[in-house]
Amino acid sequence: MRKPFVAGNWKMNTDNHTSLELAKRIASGSREITSHNASIAVCPPFIYLQSVAKVLSASDIAVGAQDVYFESKGAFTGEISPLMLKDVGCTYVLCGHSERRHVIGEMDELINKKVTAAISGGLLPILCVGELLNERDAGQTEQVINRHIKKGLAGLSNEKVSAVTIAYEPVWAIGTGRTATPQQAQETHDFIRKLIAQMYNDTLANEIRILYGGSVKPDNAKDLMSRKDVDGLLVGGASLNADDFLAIIRAAV
Ligand code: 13P
């Protein structure tokens, strides 16, 4: 059985004070949910990772970064290594989020290096994949997902891939209030799981968690989670409100 996984991606939001307040409220509101029945994580901006990790150290809530560089140290001005993320208490890291692909311009090859380096550095990467609206309208969703997954996981052994979580985030559903229907999410998640079975094996495909992201709110979380291959949720905007994020967690567990 795959354990539900709910992660909040705070993106470039919060400040020193509000990041800590948000973390505290999420921790105190989710005390009844332990790591036995769900995985919960928050992904604050780099600069607040350490203080948020401290606040959450007594809870079952893990901390993730929103990005990582693929080298472990050296002359890479402005970048952050997997070891640095581990050092400040990170467990997870998002790789290839659509905003990094489409706003910053990251390509599959770079994302693959980040996923690989994250695993080598002891982090658990969440590889984000998803099609643009024009790609969906042109019937290219599976082609795009196929490319993101195959290139994103290129060169990884079975053992290494078992550290990975996939997040399906259709770009047209991110921050738009236009959620994929549970049926659309299920269809793509099913496609992803079959692809993993083809690339690796059935056991790995059955074990890998596939999250849905894109305008997840308290009122659509349960419906999305009711689908067989939706194992969790990657939440943007609604994760900045403790009550909403807690309601989403409860709907998912
Ligand atoms: P929203 O929930 O704000 O649509 O963002 C989704 C997302 O990008 C999470 O990574």
Short mmCIF file of C-alpha atoms and ligand atoms in Angstrom, two decimals, residues 9 11 94 97-99 169 173-176 213-217 234-238, ligand 1:
data_model
loop_
_atom_site.label_atom_id
_atom_site.label_comp_id
_atom_site.label_asym_id
_atom_site.label_seq_id
_atom_site.Cartn_x
_atom_site.Cartn_y
_atom_site.Cartn_z
CA ASN A 9 5.34 24.19 -2.06
CA LYS A 11 7.32 28.97 -3.78
CA LEU A 94 11.61 19.39 -5.82
CA HIS A 97 9.08 22.21 -11.10
CA SER A 98 7.18 23.74 -14.01
CA GLU A 99 8.14 27.25 -12.91
CA GLU A 169 1.45 19.03 -12.35
CA ALA A 173 -3.77 23.89 -13.65
CA ILE A 174 -1.03 25.62 -11.64
CA GLY A 175 -2.15 28.81 -9.92
CA THR A 176 -5.11 29.10 -12.27
CA GLY A 213 -0.47 19.22 -8.19
CA GLY A 214 -2.34 22.16 -9.68
CA SER A 215 -4.97 24.24 -7.84
CA VAL A 216 -5.47 21.65 -5.09
CA LYS A 217 -7.86 23.08 -2.50
CA LEU A 234 1.61 18.82 -4.14
CA VAL A 235 -0.05 22.03 -3.01
CA GLY A 236 0.99 25.56 -3.94
CA GLY A 237 -1.23 28.50 -2.99
CA ALA A 238 -3.39 26.63 -0.49
P1 13P B 1 -1.09 25.84 -6.98
O1 13P B 1 -1.61 24.85 -5.96
O2 13P B 1 -0.99 27.22 -6.45
O3 13P B 1 -1.85 25.72 -8.27
O4 13P B 1 0.42 25.40 -7.31
C1 13P B 1 0.70 24.10 -7.63
C2 13P B 1 2.16 23.90 -7.64
O5 13P B 1 2.85 24.42 -8.49
C3 13P B 1 2.77 23.11 -6.55
O6 13P B 1 4.09 22.82 -6.81
#
